[in-house]
Short mmCIF file of C-alpha atoms (C1' of nucleotides) in Angstrom, two decimals:
data_model
loop_
_atom_site.label_atom_id
_atom_site.label_comp_id
_atom_site.label_asym_id
_atom_site.label_seq_id
_atom_site.Cartn_x
_atom_site.Cartn_y
_atom_site.Cartn_z
CA MET A 16 91.64 78.05 155.00
CA GLN A 17 93.91 80.01 152.07
CA THR A 18 96.70 81.65 153.93
CA ALA A 19 100.47 81.14 153.51
CA ASN A 20 100.81 80.73 150.45
CA ALA A 21 99.59 84.36 149.53
CA ALA A 22 102.44 85.76 150.71
CA LEU A 23 104.54 83.99 148.53
CA ASN A 24 106.37 86.01 145.34
CA SER A 25 108.47 82.91 144.55
CA HIS A 26 109.52 82.87 140.49
CA ALA A 27 112.86 81.09 140.17
CA ALA A 28 113.22 77.49 139.52
CA PRO A 29 115.29 75.35 142.14
CA SER A 30 118.92 74.71 141.53
CA ALA A 31 119.78 71.00 139.80
CA ALA A 32 121.61 70.52 143.11
CA LEU A 33 119.12 70.72 144.80
CA LEU A 34 118.92 67.50 145.98
CA ARG A 35 122.08 65.39 144.47
CA GLY A 36 123.70 63.42 146.54
CA THR A 37 123.39 59.52 148.00
CA PRO A 38 119.66 58.70 148.22
CA LEU A 39 119.14 59.50 151.99
CA ALA A 40 121.68 62.32 151.95
CA ARG A 41 120.34 66.12 152.93
CA SER A 42 121.25 68.69 150.56
CA ALA A 43 123.13 71.04 152.62
CA PRO A 44 121.41 74.17 153.60
CA GLU A 45 123.82 76.23 151.74
CA ALA A 46 123.25 74.52 148.60
CA SER A 47 119.94 75.89 147.85
CA ALA A 48 120.38 78.26 144.98
CA LEU A 49 117.16 79.48 143.64
CA GLY A 50 113.90 79.91 145.09
CA SER A 51 112.46 82.55 147.40
CA PHE A 52 113.16 83.59 150.84
CA ARG A 53 111.05 83.13 153.32
CA ARG A 54 110.88 84.34 157.22
CA LEU A 55 108.62 82.76 159.85
CA ALA A 56 107.49 83.40 163.05
CA LYS A 57 106.68 80.91 165.69
CA ASP A 58 103.56 79.21 165.30
CA GLU A 59 103.40 80.67 161.86
CA GLU A 60 101.57 78.65 158.96
CA VAL A 61 103.58 77.71 155.88
CA PHE A 62 100.12 76.14 154.44
CA VAL A 63 97.12 74.25 155.59
CA GLU A 64 96.04 71.05 154.88
CA GLY A 65 93.83 70.83 151.75
CA ASP A 66 95.69 74.42 150.14
CA ARG A 67 96.96 73.93 146.68
CA ALA A 68 100.30 72.64 146.68
CA ALA A 69 101.62 75.21 144.46
CA PHE A 70 105.20 75.34 146.53
CA PHE A 71 107.76 72.90 148.38
CA TYR A 72 110.07 73.97 150.84
CA LYS A 73 113.62 73.37 152.26
CA VAL A 74 114.41 74.80 155.73
CA GLN A 75 117.11 76.92 156.14
CA SER A 76 116.90 78.03 159.99
CA GLY A 77 114.47 76.96 162.81
CA ALA A 78 112.09 73.87 162.38
CA VAL A 79 108.98 73.17 160.78
CA ARG A 80 106.46 70.93 161.82
CA THR A 81 104.23 68.99 159.28
CA PHE A 82 100.79 67.57 160.89
CA LYS A 83 97.20 66.26 160.13
CA LEU A 84 94.76 67.13 162.67
CA LEU A 85 91.38 64.98 163.67
CA SER A 86 88.32 66.64 163.29
CA ASP A 87 88.24 66.95 167.05
CA GLY A 88 91.60 68.49 167.11
CA ARG A 89 93.61 65.96 168.26
CA ARG A 90 97.26 66.48 166.56
CA GLN A 91 99.54 63.68 164.83
CA ILE A 92 102.85 65.55 163.78
CA ASP A 93 104.30 63.22 161.30
CA ALA A 94 107.74 64.83 161.06
CA PHE A 95 109.79 67.74 162.13
CA HIS A 96 112.20 69.45 159.20
CA LEU A 97 115.24 70.93 160.47
CA PRO A 98 117.94 73.08 158.37
CA GLY A 99 118.67 71.19 155.06
CA ASP A 100 115.23 69.24 155.08
CA ILE A 101 112.55 69.54 152.39
CA PHE A 102 109.04 69.51 153.37
CA GLY A 103 105.80 70.39 151.05
CA ILE A 104 106.28 67.73 148.32
CA GLU A 105 102.57 66.30 147.35
CA PRO A 106 101.78 63.82 144.75
CA GLY A 107 98.90 65.39 144.06
CA GLU A 108 97.55 69.22 143.83
CA GLU A 109 96.98 69.26 147.24
CA HIS A 110 98.43 69.53 150.54
CA ARG A 111 97.84 66.90 152.76
CA PHE A 112 99.32 68.28 155.69
CA SER A 113 99.57 71.62 157.80
CA ALA A 114 103.03 73.09 158.04
CA GLU A 115 104.07 75.78 160.86
CA ALA A 116 107.25 77.14 162.16
CA VAL A 117 108.30 75.52 165.50
CA GLY A 118 109.99 78.57 166.56
CA ASP A 119 111.15 81.43 164.31
CA ALA A 120 112.44 79.87 161.38
CA THR A 121 113.03 80.91 157.59
CA VAL A 122 112.62 78.48 154.78
CA ILE A 123 112.95 78.35 150.93
CA SER A 124 110.04 77.75 148.66
CA TYR A 125 110.23 76.66 145.26
CA ARG A 126 107.43 76.95 142.65
CA ARG A 127 106.96 73.10 141.70
CA SER A 128 105.59 74.04 138.21
CA ASN A 129 109.07 75.69 137.70
CA LEU A 130 111.14 72.52 137.51
CA ASN A 131 111.88 71.26 134.12
CA ALA A 132 109.12 70.18 132.87
CA GLU A 133 111.07 66.96 130.84
CA THR A 134 112.09 65.83 134.16
CA LYS A 135 108.72 65.06 135.32
CA ASP A 136 107.69 61.67 135.54
CA ALA A 137 104.15 59.60 135.98
CA GLY A 138 104.18 60.80 139.48
CA ASP A 139 104.38 64.16 138.71
CA ILE A 140 107.68 64.75 140.98
CA PRO A 141 110.37 65.60 139.18
CA ASN A 142 113.44 63.10 139.51
CA GLU A 143 115.17 66.26 141.69
CA MET A 144 112.80 65.70 144.58
CA ILE A 145 112.88 61.86 144.51
CA PRO A 146 115.55 61.72 147.42
CA ALA A 147 113.38 63.71 149.83
CA VAL A 148 110.30 61.51 148.98
CA LEU A 149 112.24 58.37 150.10
CA LEU A 150 113.64 60.42 153.04
CA SER A 151 110.02 61.02 154.28
CA LEU A 152 109.01 57.61 153.11
CA VAL A 153 111.98 55.68 155.26
CA ARG A 154 111.33 58.00 158.25
CA ALA A 155 107.12 57.48 157.97
CA GLN A 156 108.30 53.79 158.04
CA ASN A 157 110.28 53.82 161.29
CA HIS A 158 107.81 55.87 162.66
CA MET A 159 104.78 53.82 162.39
CA LEU A 160 107.21 51.33 164.49
CA LEU A 161 107.28 53.62 166.70
CA LEU A 162 104.23 54.48 167.25
CA GLY A 163 102.56 51.02 167.03
CA ARG A 164 104.79 49.32 169.04
CA LYS A 165 106.91 51.03 171.63
CA ASN A 166 105.93 52.48 175.19
CA ALA A 167 106.37 56.08 176.31
CA VAL A 168 110.16 55.62 177.63
CA GLU A 169 110.98 54.04 174.29
CA LYS A 170 109.11 56.51 172.34
CA ILE A 171 111.25 58.99 174.00
CA ALA A 172 114.72 57.19 173.73
CA SER A 173 114.71 56.79 169.92
CA PHE A 174 113.11 60.43 169.76
CA LEU A 175 116.31 61.62 171.24
CA LEU A 176 118.68 59.43 169.24
CA ASP A 177 116.96 60.69 166.05
CA LEU A 178 117.05 64.09 167.03
CA SER A 179 121.16 63.99 168.10
CA GLY A 180 121.86 62.20 165.13
CA ARG A 181 120.34 64.88 163.25
CA THR A 182 121.41 68.14 164.55
CA ALA A 183 124.07 67.93 167.37
CA ASN A 184 127.69 66.51 167.18
CA THR A 185 127.90 66.60 170.64
CA ASP A 186 125.65 64.90 173.23
CA GLN A 187 123.71 67.81 174.12
CA ILE A 188 120.40 68.41 171.99
CA ASP A 189 118.77 71.84 172.19
CA LEU A 190 115.26 71.12 171.09
CA PRO A 191 113.55 73.38 168.66
CA MET A 192 110.30 72.08 169.73
CA SER A 193 107.71 72.00 172.96
CA ARG A 194 107.32 69.53 174.90
CA THR A 195 103.38 69.83 173.29
CA ASP A 196 105.10 69.20 170.20
CA ILE A 197 106.96 66.05 171.25
CA ALA A 198 103.72 64.26 172.19
CA ASP A 199 102.04 65.20 169.23
CA HIS A 200 104.58 63.54 167.74
CA LEU A 201 105.16 60.40 169.90
CA GLY A 202 101.12 59.87 169.95
CA LEU A 203 101.79 60.80 173.73
CA THR A 204 100.55 63.45 176.47
CA ILE A 205 102.37 66.45 177.19
CA GLU A 206 102.69 64.64 180.83
CA THR A 207 103.38 61.54 179.95
CA VAL A 208 106.51 63.15 177.93
CA SER A 209 107.55 65.22 180.79
CA ARG A 210 107.60 62.14 183.35
CA SER A 211 109.04 59.62 180.73
CA LEU A 212 112.32 62.20 180.68
CA THR A 213 112.26 62.73 184.08
CA GLN A 214 112.67 58.80 184.66
CA LEU A 215 115.33 59.08 182.40
CA GLU A 216 116.96 61.32 184.25
CA ARG A 217 116.75 59.88 187.68
CA GLN A 218 118.35 56.62 185.95
CA GLY A 219 121.25 58.52 184.62
CA THR A 220 120.55 58.16 181.10
CA ILE A 221 120.06 61.57 180.35
CA GLU A 222 120.28 64.98 182.47
CA LEU A 223 117.74 67.63 182.10
CA PRO A 224 119.19 71.39 182.46
CA ALA A 225 117.16 74.19 183.88
CA HIS A 226 116.61 75.66 180.75
CA ARG A 227 114.11 72.83 179.53
CA ARG A 228 114.91 73.15 175.67
CA CYS A 229 117.96 71.57 176.48
CA ILE A 230 118.70 67.47 177.04
CA VAL A 231 121.72 66.10 177.81
CA LEU A 232 122.53 62.61 176.51
CA ARG A 233 124.49 61.00 179.41
CA ASN A 234 124.34 57.20 178.65
CA LYS A 235 123.64 57.16 175.30
CA PRO A 236 124.00 53.06 175.00
CA ALA A 237 121.36 52.71 177.29
CA LEU A 238 119.27 54.70 174.99
CA GLU A 239 120.20 52.55 171.90
CA ARG A 240 119.15 49.75 173.75
CA LEU A 241 115.75 51.18 174.52
CA ASP A 242 115.09 52.05 170.66
CA MET A 243 115.94 48.45 169.66
CA MET B 13 118.47 35.00 157.27
CA GLN B 14 119.20 34.99 153.49
CA THR B 15 116.30 33.05 152.38
CA ALA B 16 113.42 34.08 149.68
CA ASN B 17 115.35 35.37 147.09
CA ALA B 18 117.21 32.24 146.34
CA ALA B 19 114.00 30.80 145.10
CA LEU B 20 113.81 33.36 141.84
CA ASN B 21 114.90 33.16 138.83
CA SER B 22 114.23 36.38 137.07
CA HIS B 23 115.50 37.68 134.17
CA ALA B 24 113.02 39.73 132.37
CA ALA B 25 112.53 43.57 132.68
CA PRO B 26 109.50 44.74 133.43
CA SER B 27 106.93 45.96 131.29
CA ALA B 28 107.26 50.13 130.88
CA ALA B 29 103.52 49.81 131.42
CA LEU B 30 103.99 48.22 134.87
CA LEU B 31 103.49 51.57 136.71
CA ARG B 32 101.59 53.94 134.27
CA GLY B 33 98.25 55.71 135.33
CA THR B 34 97.71 58.66 137.96
CA PRO B 35 100.31 59.25 140.60
CA LEU B 36 98.08 57.09 143.35
CA ALA B 37 96.41 54.59 140.68
CA ARG B 38 97.35 50.93 141.54
CA SER B 39 98.18 49.37 138.32
CA ALA B 40 96.02 46.43 137.51
CA PRO B 41 97.09 42.85 138.00
CA GLU B 42 96.69 41.39 134.88
CA ALA B 43 98.87 44.47 133.00
CA SER B 44 102.25 42.94 134.63
CA ALA B 45 103.68 41.59 131.65
CA LEU B 46 107.75 40.26 132.17
CA GLY B 47 108.81 39.06 135.61
CA SER B 48 108.80 35.88 137.13
CA PHE B 49 106.07 34.33 138.98
CA ARG B 50 106.42 32.83 142.59
CA ARG B 51 104.08 30.50 144.41
CA LEU B 52 103.41 31.30 148.10
CA ALA B 53 102.07 29.54 150.61
CA LYS B 54 100.59 30.86 153.99
CA ASP B 55 103.24 33.35 155.88
CA GLU B 56 105.78 32.17 153.40
CA GLU B 57 108.50 34.56 153.16
CA VAL B 58 108.92 36.61 150.27
CA PHE B 59 112.08 38.40 151.55
CA VAL B 60 113.48 39.52 155.40
CA GLU B 61 114.71 42.55 156.86
CA GLY B 62 118.11 43.09 155.90
CA ASP B 63 118.31 40.93 152.90
CA ARG B 64 119.60 42.40 149.83
CA ALA B 65 116.73 44.29 147.74
CA ALA B 66 117.63 42.47 144.12
CA PHE B 67 113.70 42.27 143.49
CA PHE B 68 110.68 44.45 143.83
CA TYR B 69 107.33 42.29 143.90
CA LYS B 70 103.79 42.84 142.53
CA VAL B 71 100.78 40.75 144.33
CA GLN B 72 98.74 39.21 142.07
CA SER B 73 96.53 37.08 144.32
CA GLY B 74 96.09 36.56 148.04
CA ALA B 75 97.69 39.40 150.08
CA VAL B 76 101.64 40.02 151.38
CA ARG B 77 102.51 41.93 154.56
CA THR B 78 105.49 43.80 155.11
CA PHE B 79 106.76 44.20 158.70
CA LYS B 80 109.50 45.46 161.50
CA LEU B 81 110.21 43.55 164.60
CA LEU B 82 111.68 45.17 167.67
CA SER B 83 114.35 42.69 169.17
CA ASP B 84 112.16 41.21 171.94
CA GLY B 85 109.61 40.05 169.18
CA ARG B 86 106.95 43.30 168.96
CA ARG B 87 105.70 43.56 165.58
CA GLN B 88 104.33 46.43 163.43
CA ILE B 89 102.71 45.74 160.26
CA ASP B 90 103.36 48.94 158.21
CA ALA B 91 101.01 47.76 155.28
CA PHE B 92 98.97 45.02 153.82
CA HIS B 93 99.53 44.39 149.93
CA LEU B 94 96.65 43.51 148.02
CA PRO B 95 96.34 42.57 144.09
CA GLY B 96 97.73 45.08 141.90
CA ASP B 97 99.99 46.49 144.87
CA ILE B 98 103.80 46.80 144.94
CA PHE B 99 105.76 46.37 147.34
CA GLY B 100 109.70 46.01 148.18
CA ILE B 101 110.83 49.24 146.47
CA GLU B 102 113.97 50.12 148.48
CA PRO B 103 115.94 53.38 148.70
CA GLY B 104 119.15 51.16 149.46
CA GLU B 105 120.73 47.81 148.50
CA GLU B 106 118.44 46.47 151.56
CA HIS B 107 115.16 46.01 152.51
CA ARG B 108 114.18 47.72 155.48
CA PHE B 109 111.22 45.21 156.01
CA SER B 110 110.35 41.55 156.19
CA ALA B 111 107.65 40.33 153.52
CA GLU B 112 105.33 36.98 154.30
CA ALA B 113 102.09 35.66 152.39
CA VAL B 114 99.17 36.44 154.86
CA GLY B 115 97.78 33.58 152.85
CA ASP B 116 98.51 31.62 150.17
CA ALA B 117 99.35 34.00 147.43
CA THR B 118 101.29 34.87 144.37
CA VAL B 119 103.42 37.27 143.15
CA ILE B 120 105.41 38.57 140.56
CA SER B 121 109.18 39.24 141.01
CA TYR B 122 111.41 41.97 139.32
CA ARG B 123 114.95 41.85 139.19
CA ARG B 124 115.50 45.51 140.12
CA SER B 125 118.88 45.80 137.94
CA ASN B 126 117.10 44.86 134.75
CA LEU B 127 115.19 48.15 134.49
CA ASN B 128 116.41 50.80 131.78
CA ALA B 129 119.70 52.49 133.46
CA GLU B 130 118.75 55.73 131.90
CA THR B 131 115.74 56.30 133.51
CA LYS B 132 117.78 55.68 136.79
CA ASP B 133 117.62 58.86 138.87
CA ALA B 134 119.68 60.04 141.93
CA GLY B 135 117.65 58.50 144.34
CA ASP B 136 118.09 54.89 142.35
CA ILE B 137 114.83 54.47 141.92
CA PRO B 138 113.64 53.89 138.53
CA ASN B 139 110.78 56.41 136.85
CA GLU B 140 107.98 53.49 136.50
CA MET B 141 108.27 52.85 140.56
CA ILE B 142 107.63 56.24 141.46
CA PRO B 143 103.75 55.91 141.61
CA ALA B 144 104.29 53.09 143.98
CA VAL B 145 106.11 54.74 146.09
CA LEU B 146 104.02 57.58 146.56
CA LEU B 147 101.01 55.71 147.28
CA SER B 148 103.28 53.85 150.17
CA LEU B 149 104.06 57.19 151.48
CA VAL B 150 100.82 58.64 151.43
CA ARG B 151 99.81 55.10 153.23
CA ALA B 152 102.26 55.59 155.60
CA GLN B 153 101.38 58.92 156.61
CA ASN B 154 97.46 58.47 157.32
CA HIS B 155 98.34 55.49 158.83
CA MET B 156 101.04 57.16 161.39
CA LEU B 157 97.30 59.49 162.39
CA LEU B 158 95.74 56.73 162.99
CA LEU B 159 98.55 54.97 165.10
CA GLY B 160 99.23 57.88 167.09
CA ARG B 161 96.15 59.42 167.69
CA LYS B 162 93.01 57.12 167.40
CA ASN B 163 91.59 55.09 169.72
CA ALA B 164 90.96 51.41 169.39
CA VAL B 165 87.16 51.77 167.79
CA GLU B 166 88.49 54.57 165.71
CA LYS B 167 91.09 52.34 164.31
CA ILE B 168 89.09 49.43 163.40
CA ALA B 169 86.62 51.82 161.69
CA SER B 170 89.65 53.12 159.83
CA PHE B 171 90.95 49.58 158.79
CA LEU B 172 87.49 48.45 157.70
CA LEU B 173 86.90 51.40 155.77
CA ASP B 174 90.38 51.03 154.01
CA LEU B 175 90.04 47.42 152.93
CA SER B 176 86.76 47.82 151.94
CA GLY B 177 87.47 50.97 149.33
CA ARG B 178 90.66 48.73 148.46
CA THR B 179 89.12 45.53 147.85
CA ALA B 180 85.27 45.26 147.92
CA ASN B 181 82.48 47.03 145.76
CA THR B 182 80.05 45.67 148.54
CA ASP B 183 80.06 46.23 151.60
CA GLN B 184 80.84 42.91 152.54
CA ILE B 185 84.86 42.08 153.64
CA ASP B 186 86.71 39.07 152.92
CA LEU B 187 89.48 39.84 155.49
CA PRO B 188 92.54 37.83 153.91
CA MET B 189 94.39 38.10 157.36
CA SER B 190 93.77 36.82 161.13
CA ARG B 191 92.71 39.37 164.19
CA THR B 192 96.40 39.03 165.13
CA ASP B 193 97.74 40.46 161.99
CA ILE B 194 95.03 43.17 162.13
CA ALA B 195 96.57 44.03 166.03
CA ASP B 196 100.10 44.15 164.71
CA HIS B 197 98.89 46.74 161.95
CA LEU B 198 96.70 48.99 164.41
CA GLY B 199 98.89 48.98 167.18
CA LEU B 200 96.55 46.87 169.08
CA THR B 201 96.14 43.18 170.47
CA ILE B 202 94.31 40.64 169.08
CA GLU B 203 91.85 41.15 172.36
CA THR B 204 91.00 44.71 171.88
CA VAL B 205 90.33 43.96 167.95
CA SER B 206 88.13 41.34 169.21
CA ARG B 207 86.78 43.70 171.51
CA SER B 208 86.41 46.56 169.04
CA LEU B 209 84.76 44.69 166.26
CA THR B 210 81.83 42.80 168.56
CA GLN B 211 81.38 46.83 170.11
CA LEU B 212 81.08 47.93 166.50
CA GLU B 213 78.63 45.07 165.73
CA ARG B 214 76.62 45.72 168.79
CA GLN B 215 75.67 49.16 168.09
CA GLY B 216 74.93 47.90 164.63
CA THR B 217 77.78 49.50 162.58
CA ILE B 218 78.74 46.03 161.14
CA GLU B 219 77.86 42.18 161.11
CA LEU B 220 80.07 39.68 162.24
CA PRO B 221 78.99 36.21 160.44
CA ALA B 222 80.00 33.22 161.68
CA HIS B 223 82.85 33.04 159.26
CA ARG B 224 85.31 34.88 160.98
CA ARG B 225 87.10 36.50 157.82
CA CYS B 226 83.82 38.16 156.82
CA ILE B 227 82.56 41.23 157.86
CA VAL B 228 79.27 43.19 156.45
CA LEU B 229 79.29 47.10 156.87
CA ARG B 230 75.99 48.00 158.20
CA ASN B 231 76.28 51.95 158.56
CA LYS B 232 79.19 53.08 156.50
CA PRO B 233 78.56 56.78 157.71
CA ALA B 234 78.92 55.46 161.13
CA LEU B 235 82.02 54.10 160.39
CA GLU B 236 82.95 57.25 158.54
CA ARG B 237 82.10 58.92 161.36
CA LEU B 238 84.53 57.67 163.29
CA ASP B 239 87.36 58.03 160.75
CA MET B 240 87.34 61.62 160.60
"C1'" DC C 1 83.10 13.51 165.63
"C1'" DG C 2 87.20 14.80 167.52
"C1'" DA C 3 91.71 17.64 167.08
"C1'" DT C 4 93.68 22.51 166.12
"C1'" DG C 5 94.03 26.97 165.68
"C1'" DT C 6 91.83 31.02 166.34
"C1'" DT C 7 88.74 34.31 167.70
"C1'" DT C 8 85.73 36.01 171.65
"C1'" DT C 9 85.06 36.63 176.50
"C1'" DG C 10 85.88 37.85 181.60
"C1'" DA C 11 88.89 39.66 185.54
"C1'" DA C 12 93.19 41.38 186.86
"C1'" DA C 13 96.39 44.55 186.06
"C1'" DG C 14 98.95 47.86 183.92
"C1'" DA C 15 100.18 52.08 181.28
"C1'" DC C 16 98.74 55.84 180.04
"C1'" DT C 17 95.40 60.00 180.11
"C1'" DT C 18 92.85 63.74 182.50
"C1'" DC C 19 92.34 66.76 185.78
"C1'" DA C 20 94.44 69.51 188.98
"C1'" DA C 21 97.71 72.47 191.09
"C1'" DG C 22 102.04 73.70 191.87
"C1'" DA C 23 107.12 74.75 190.30
"C1'" DC C 24 109.84 77.10 186.84
"C1'" DA C 25 112.41 80.09 183.54
"C1'" DG C 26 112.34 84.41 180.98
"C1'" DG C 27 110.48 88.43 180.13
"C1'" DT C 28 108.80 93.18 181.89
"C1'" DG C 29 108.49 96.89 184.22
"C1'" DG C 30 109.05 99.63 188.23
"C1'" DC D 27 118.13 94.58 190.15
"C1'" DC D 28 113.89 92.26 191.70
"C1'" DA D 29 108.85 91.61 191.47
"C1'" DC D 30 105.52 89.88 189.22
"C1'" DC D 31 103.58 88.25 185.04
"C1'" DT D 32 103.11 84.48 181.65
"C1'" DG D 33 103.70 80.66 179.21
"C1'" DT D 34 105.23 76.28 179.64
"C1'" DC D 35 106.78 72.38 182.25
"C1'" DT D 36 106.93 68.82 185.92
"C1'" DT D 37 104.50 66.59 189.76
"C1'" DG D 38 100.24 63.94 192.14
"C1'" DA D 39 95.82 61.44 192.32
"C1'" DA D 40 92.36 59.46 190.31
"C1'" DG D 41 89.73 58.01 186.03
"C1'" DT D 42 89.99 54.86 181.37
"C1'" DC D 43 91.47 52.42 177.95
"C1'" DT D 44 94.29 48.77 176.45
"C1'" DT D 45 96.90 44.78 177.90
"C1'" DT D 46 97.48 40.64 180.09
"C1'" DC D 47 96.68 36.53 181.93
"C1'" DA D 48 93.21 32.84 181.52
"C1'" DA D 49 89.75 29.79 179.72
"C1'" DA D 50 85.85 29.10 176.65
"C1'" DA D 51 83.20 29.25 172.29
"C1'" DC D 52 83.43 28.50 168.09
"C1'" DA D 53 85.13 27.54 162.69
"C1'" DT D 54 87.59 24.08 160.00
"C1'" DC D 55 89.31 20.00 158.60
"C1'" DG D 56 91.06 15.58 158.39
#
DNA sequence: CGATGTTTTGAAAGACTTCAAGACAGGTGG
DNA sequence: CCACCTGTCTTGAAGTCTTTCAAAACATCG
């Protein structure tokens, strides 16, 4: 079970500017000064549910998925973390998720205990990390609505819009993750993801080029109507 | 749209002890010193999505539901808040949920701006409120697994165990909420909730007395096996 | 004891999943 | 440069679970 953290050799405190900005602003990747790099191969573990939460992380390149498993292997990916995103902050001593690289990725790890002790509060979460926690919460709350009350096509539409807003300036999305990952994020099966994408393509809302990891948004208003 | 907040006349700062304790500890209801009371009738609104988040709240008696709606009326109840629970804390200026009393209830409202200014951090969330935010996050994350990957009976089992852990010392649960509320919390329909309860009763895992708002847990280990 | 709102149950329909096969892209080696 | 291999993605058909529509049962309360 213990794996990932052993590979870390971080000993520096993170920059105070780590999480500056508006509550929901993502700090830019280049703003991360101190902390140790870690290069991850596709599907490599960063930490496993139950590990001691000695570090938290910021994605520098690639993408990371955090997820929980049921005993029979069913998986729920609570979030994909893109460059600039922070993940692995825990209220308690242990990680309550597992984290893996979606594709090849690099992350910066920060030793939790190295943060200024006096900035710590009752929750044992330093002030600088609170915006990241709040962002997680907002996303989790929106995602509950998606998981509980949207149908397959609506889930896909919301997902594409979210990803588009977080990554692309254009209407072209380069998916870092597989259909299986998308399915486990949206509470669907891989086949339903595929069929929903096909359906959106047939009605001209999106375009699915030959390269399967790419999706072009052809009719954003139509997607937005599905997202309300 | 604007409604609830107008009825408030709070002007006192909340106790510093408002949120003392371990990160996930719920502060006891009686620990809430300052802040103004508000008595709520069944289904009465506390605030509506989009309202200015001038206050946050602590439940003193009864229960409160917070929820989001899709444009066609589909509802996702993200959480039920029981005595001692805090709700309505927002990262931004607006409430991102609506809140209503499940049955008759009383809450204490705290004016957000009255908190010590110097304790505020980048996220505009005072330190004292962080444990409540963290608790919300943990619950939201667990709930995503439930919504995305559990079947109806498993959802009900998890829900009953959660409620049992939060309210009862006995194996008897007095539900504050209707089947409709449960359905909208678990991403099911009222009929499926009812059928799942019946199924659990038939296999002897729970008991459903004539008083429909009461459920007796007859076989907690069986429920826990469904919850893994 | 009847009126009302809630909950349960039944039957049919629908959405999504499962199982299975086929299509395709990208990489490897000839 | 092409054939083949491999992993991923798509599509089809059948099955399952949940929803929808409808009605009956039940508790609560005046």
